Amino acid sequence: MGIAKSSFALVSALFLDRFGRRPLLLLGSSGMAVSLALLGLGSKYLDWCEDEKPIWAVVFCVVTVCADVSFFSIGLGPITWVYSSEIFPTRLRAQGSSLAISVNRLVSGVVAMTFLSASETVSFGWMFLGLSGVMVMATTFFYCYLPETKGKTLEEIGVLFEDQDDEHRRLIVS
């Protein structure tokens, strides 16, 4: 697990400026959605096998966990920090980054503290399928609302996000 995570974090670091933030984030989040869905299905299959758990199904679940961690290390792991340091205007960057980090830590803590009790209620399979659904929604959000920031100055990025805000305001008002 550690080798997979470290290897793919290195891959992300090496290719972040070559391919850009958006493609790696979309690859990582969509890969997480697929691997979490497969892990959910594998877990449900293992739940269904009451007497003897087939070794291939256990190995399948371990491989999907490694795949999920690898896709996280390509996309959400590193790129979350890159985006959060770029998207805030210079005058609000410190406050915005602090808020982003606080929300990230809070949500991570809530997920960690509730995962086991929630999975006892609905099963590990359904939890992973639910998390896969969350990743599908996240991927859709990233695709629709996060522009590429590679090669742009902080001022250009600020204008990029201001234009999107104005466009959304016009859509909401009209």
GROMACS .gro file of C-alpha atoms in nm:
model
  174
    1MET     CA    1   0.000   0.000   0.000
    2GLY     CA    2   0.277   0.242   0.094
    3ILE     CA    3   0.470   0.159  -0.222
    4ALA     CA    4   0.162   0.223  -0.438
    5LYS     CA    5   0.088   0.554  -0.266
    6SER     CA    6   0.448   0.676  -0.279
    7SER     CA    7   0.501   0.566  -0.639
    8PHE     CA    8   0.194   0.740  -0.771
    9ALA     CA    9   0.258   1.055  -0.566
   10LEU     CA   10   0.593   1.068  -0.743
   11VAL     CA   11   0.420   1.014  -1.080
   12SER     CA   12   0.190   1.306  -1.002
   13ALA     CA   13   0.480   1.529  -0.901
   14LEU     CA   14   0.670   1.446  -1.220
   15PHE     CA   15   0.376   1.498  -1.456
   16LEU     CA   16   0.182   1.778  -1.285
   17ASP     CA   17   0.338   2.057  -1.490
   18ARG     CA   18   0.356   1.850  -1.809
   19PHE     CA   19  -0.009   1.743  -1.828
   20GLY     CA   20  -0.167   2.003  -1.603
   21ARG     CA   21  -0.370   1.998  -1.286
   22ARG     CA   22  -0.714   1.939  -1.437
   23PRO     CA   23  -0.636   1.622  -1.639
   24LEU     CA   24  -0.460   1.459  -1.343
   25LEU     CA   25  -0.741   1.558  -1.107
   26LEU     CA   26  -1.004   1.417  -1.346
   27LEU     CA   27  -0.801   1.098  -1.397
   28GLY     CA   28  -0.750   1.055  -1.023
   29SER     CA   29  -1.109   1.123  -0.920
   30SER     CA   30  -1.265   0.910  -1.196
   31GLY     CA   31  -1.018   0.630  -1.118
   32MET     CA   32  -1.116   0.653  -0.751
   33ALA     CA   33  -1.485   0.633  -0.846
   34VAL     CA   34  -1.428   0.316  -1.049
   35SER     CA   35  -1.198   0.149  -0.796
   36LEU     CA   36  -1.434   0.230  -0.506
   37ALA     CA   37  -1.728   0.088  -0.703
   38LEU     CA   38  -1.532  -0.229  -0.775
   39LEU     CA   39  -1.427  -0.251  -0.409
   40GLY     CA   40  -1.792  -0.213  -0.307
   41LEU     CA   41  -1.898  -0.491  -0.543
   42GLY     CA   42  -1.612  -0.712  -0.424
   43SER     CA   43  -1.706  -0.650  -0.061
   44LYS     CA   44  -2.071  -0.729  -0.132
   45TYR     CA   45  -1.963  -1.052  -0.301
   46LEU     CA   46  -1.753  -1.146   0.005
   47ASP     CA   47  -2.056  -1.073   0.226
   48TRP     CA   48  -2.259  -1.306   0.009
   49CYS     CA   49  -2.001  -1.589   0.050
   50GLU     CA   50  -2.084  -1.681   0.409
   51ASP     CA   51  -1.885  -2.003   0.454
   52GLU     CA   52  -1.562  -1.977   0.261
   53LYS     CA   53  -1.422  -1.657   0.111
   54PRO     CA   54  -1.266  -1.722  -0.231
   55ILE     CA   55  -0.902  -1.612  -0.235
   56TRP     CA   56  -0.947  -1.442  -0.574
   57ALA     CA   57  -1.219  -1.216  -0.429
   58VAL     CA   58  -1.000  -1.118  -0.133
   59VAL     CA   59  -0.708  -1.043  -0.368
   60PHE     CA   60  -0.945  -0.846  -0.592
   61CYS     CA   61  -1.050  -0.628  -0.296
   62VAL     CA   62  -0.687  -0.570  -0.195
   63VAL     CA   63  -0.598  -0.471  -0.553
   64THR     CA   64  -0.892  -0.229  -0.570
   65VAL     CA   65  -0.783  -0.066  -0.242
   66CYS     CA   66  -0.432  -0.023  -0.388
   67ALA     CA   67  -0.588   0.120  -0.706
   68ASP     CA   68  -0.796   0.366  -0.504
   69VAL     CA   69  -0.492   0.482  -0.307
   70SER     CA   70  -0.292   0.514  -0.630
   71PHE     CA   71  -0.557   0.723  -0.802
   72PHE     CA   72  -0.585   0.940  -0.489
   73SER     CA   73  -0.209   0.993  -0.501
   74ILE     CA   74  -0.231   1.102  -0.866
   75GLY     CA   75  -0.523   1.341  -0.826
   76LEU     CA   76  -0.693   1.451  -0.507
   77GLY     CA   77  -0.392   1.399  -0.280
   78PRO     CA   78  -0.150   1.651  -0.430
   79ILE     CA   79  -0.369   1.860  -0.659
   80THR     CA   80  -0.608   1.969  -0.384
   81TRP     CA   81  -0.320   2.159  -0.225
   82VAL     CA   82  -0.203   2.307  -0.554
   83TYR     CA   83  -0.550   2.433  -0.649
   84SER     CA   84  -0.622   2.570  -0.303
   85SER     CA   85  -0.300   2.772  -0.311
   86GLU     CA   86  -0.379   2.916  -0.656
   87ILE     CA   87  -0.749   2.995  -0.668
   88PHE     CA   88  -0.774   3.255  -0.393
   89PRO     CA   89  -0.702   3.621  -0.475
   90THR     CA   90  -0.373   3.745  -0.335
   91ARG     CA   91  -0.539   3.964  -0.071
   92LEU     CA   92  -0.736   3.662   0.064
   93ARG     CA   93  -0.489   3.382  -0.004
   94ALA     CA   94  -0.385   3.322   0.360
   95GLN     CA   95  -0.743   3.320   0.489
   96GLY     CA   96  -0.869   3.112   0.197
   97SER     CA   97  -0.592   2.854   0.229
   98SER     CA   98  -0.651   2.834   0.604
   99LEU     CA   99  -1.022   2.775   0.548
  100ALA     CA  100  -0.954   2.514   0.278
  101ILE     CA  101  -0.713   2.325   0.503
  102SER     CA  102  -0.954   2.342   0.797
  103VAL     CA  103  -1.245   2.209   0.592
  104ASN     CA  104  -1.023   1.935   0.446
  105ARG     CA  105  -0.912   1.822   0.794
  106LEU     CA  106  -1.265   1.847   0.936
  107VAL     CA  107  -1.420   1.637   0.660
  108SER     CA  108  -1.137   1.382   0.679
  109GLY     CA  109  -1.191   1.355   1.053
  110VAL     CA  110  -1.567   1.310   1.020
  111VAL     CA  111  -1.522   1.038   0.757
  112ALA     CA  112  -1.260   0.859   0.968
  113MET     CA  113  -1.469   0.876   1.285
  114THR     CA  114  -1.796   0.763   1.126
  115PHE     CA  115  -1.680   0.508   0.869
  116LEU     CA  116  -1.678   0.197   1.089
  117SER     CA  117  -2.006   0.265   1.267
  118ALA     CA  118  -2.176   0.357   0.939
  119SER     CA  119  -2.042   0.043   0.769
  120GLU     CA  120  -2.175  -0.172   1.052
  121THR     CA  121  -2.517  -0.028   0.974
  122VAL     CA  122  -2.513  -0.060   0.594
  123SER     CA  123  -2.211  -0.292   0.524
  124PHE     CA  124  -1.868  -0.218   0.384
  125GLY     CA  125  -1.988  -0.285   0.031
  126TRP     CA  126  -2.260  -0.021   0.047
  127MET     CA  127  -2.022   0.227   0.211
  128PHE     CA  128  -1.771   0.189  -0.072
  129LEU     CA  129  -2.046   0.212  -0.333
  130GLY     CA  130  -2.168   0.530  -0.162
  131LEU     CA  131  -1.817   0.675  -0.161
  132SER     CA  132  -1.795   0.588  -0.529
  133GLY     CA  133  -2.110   0.793  -0.585
  134VAL     CA  134  -1.952   1.084  -0.399
  135MET     CA  135  -1.649   1.057  -0.627
  136VAL     CA  136  -1.873   1.058  -0.937
  137MET     CA  137  -2.030   1.382  -0.811
  138ALA     CA  138  -1.686   1.525  -0.732
  139THR     CA  139  -1.555   1.434  -1.078
  140THR     CA  140  -1.858   1.602  -1.237
  141PHE     CA  141  -1.798   1.914  -1.025
  142PHE     CA  142  -1.429   1.921  -1.120
  143TYR     CA  143  -1.514   1.878  -1.488
  144CYS     CA  144  -1.775   2.155  -1.489
  145TYR     CA  145  -1.620   2.413  -1.257
  146LEU     CA  146  -1.242   2.377  -1.227
  147PRO     CA  147  -1.045   2.527  -1.514
  148GLU     CA  148  -0.686   2.442  -1.596
  149THR     CA  149  -0.439   2.664  -1.413
  150LYS     CA  150  -0.115   2.523  -1.556
  151GLY     CA  151   0.113   2.793  -1.691
  152LYS     CA  152  -0.102   3.082  -1.572
  153THR     CA  153   0.010   3.356  -1.337
  154LEU     CA  154  -0.178   3.406  -1.011
  155GLU     CA  155  -0.332   3.722  -1.156
  156GLU     CA  156  -0.459   3.533  -1.464
  157ILE     CA  157  -0.604   3.263  -1.240
  158GLY     CA  158  -0.782   3.530  -1.033
  159VAL     CA  159  -0.940   3.673  -1.346
  160LEU     CA  160  -1.034   3.322  -1.460
  161PHE     CA  161  -1.232   3.258  -1.142
  162GLU     CA  162  -1.383   3.607  -1.133
  163ASP     CA  163  -1.518   3.558  -1.485
  164GLN     CA  164  -1.679   3.231  -1.381
  165ASP     CA  165  -1.841   3.399  -1.079
  166ASP     CA  166  -1.984   3.678  -1.296
  167GLU     CA  167  -2.116   3.426  -1.548
  168HIS     CA  168  -2.282   3.219  -1.276
  169ARG     CA  169  -2.436   3.529  -1.120
  170ARG     CA  170  -2.584   3.623  -1.457
  171LEU     CA  171  -2.727   3.271  -1.497
  172ILE     CA  172  -2.877   3.275  -1.148
  173VAL     CA  173  -3.027   3.625  -1.190
  174SER     CA  174  -3.179   3.561  -1.534
   0.00000   0.00000   0.00000
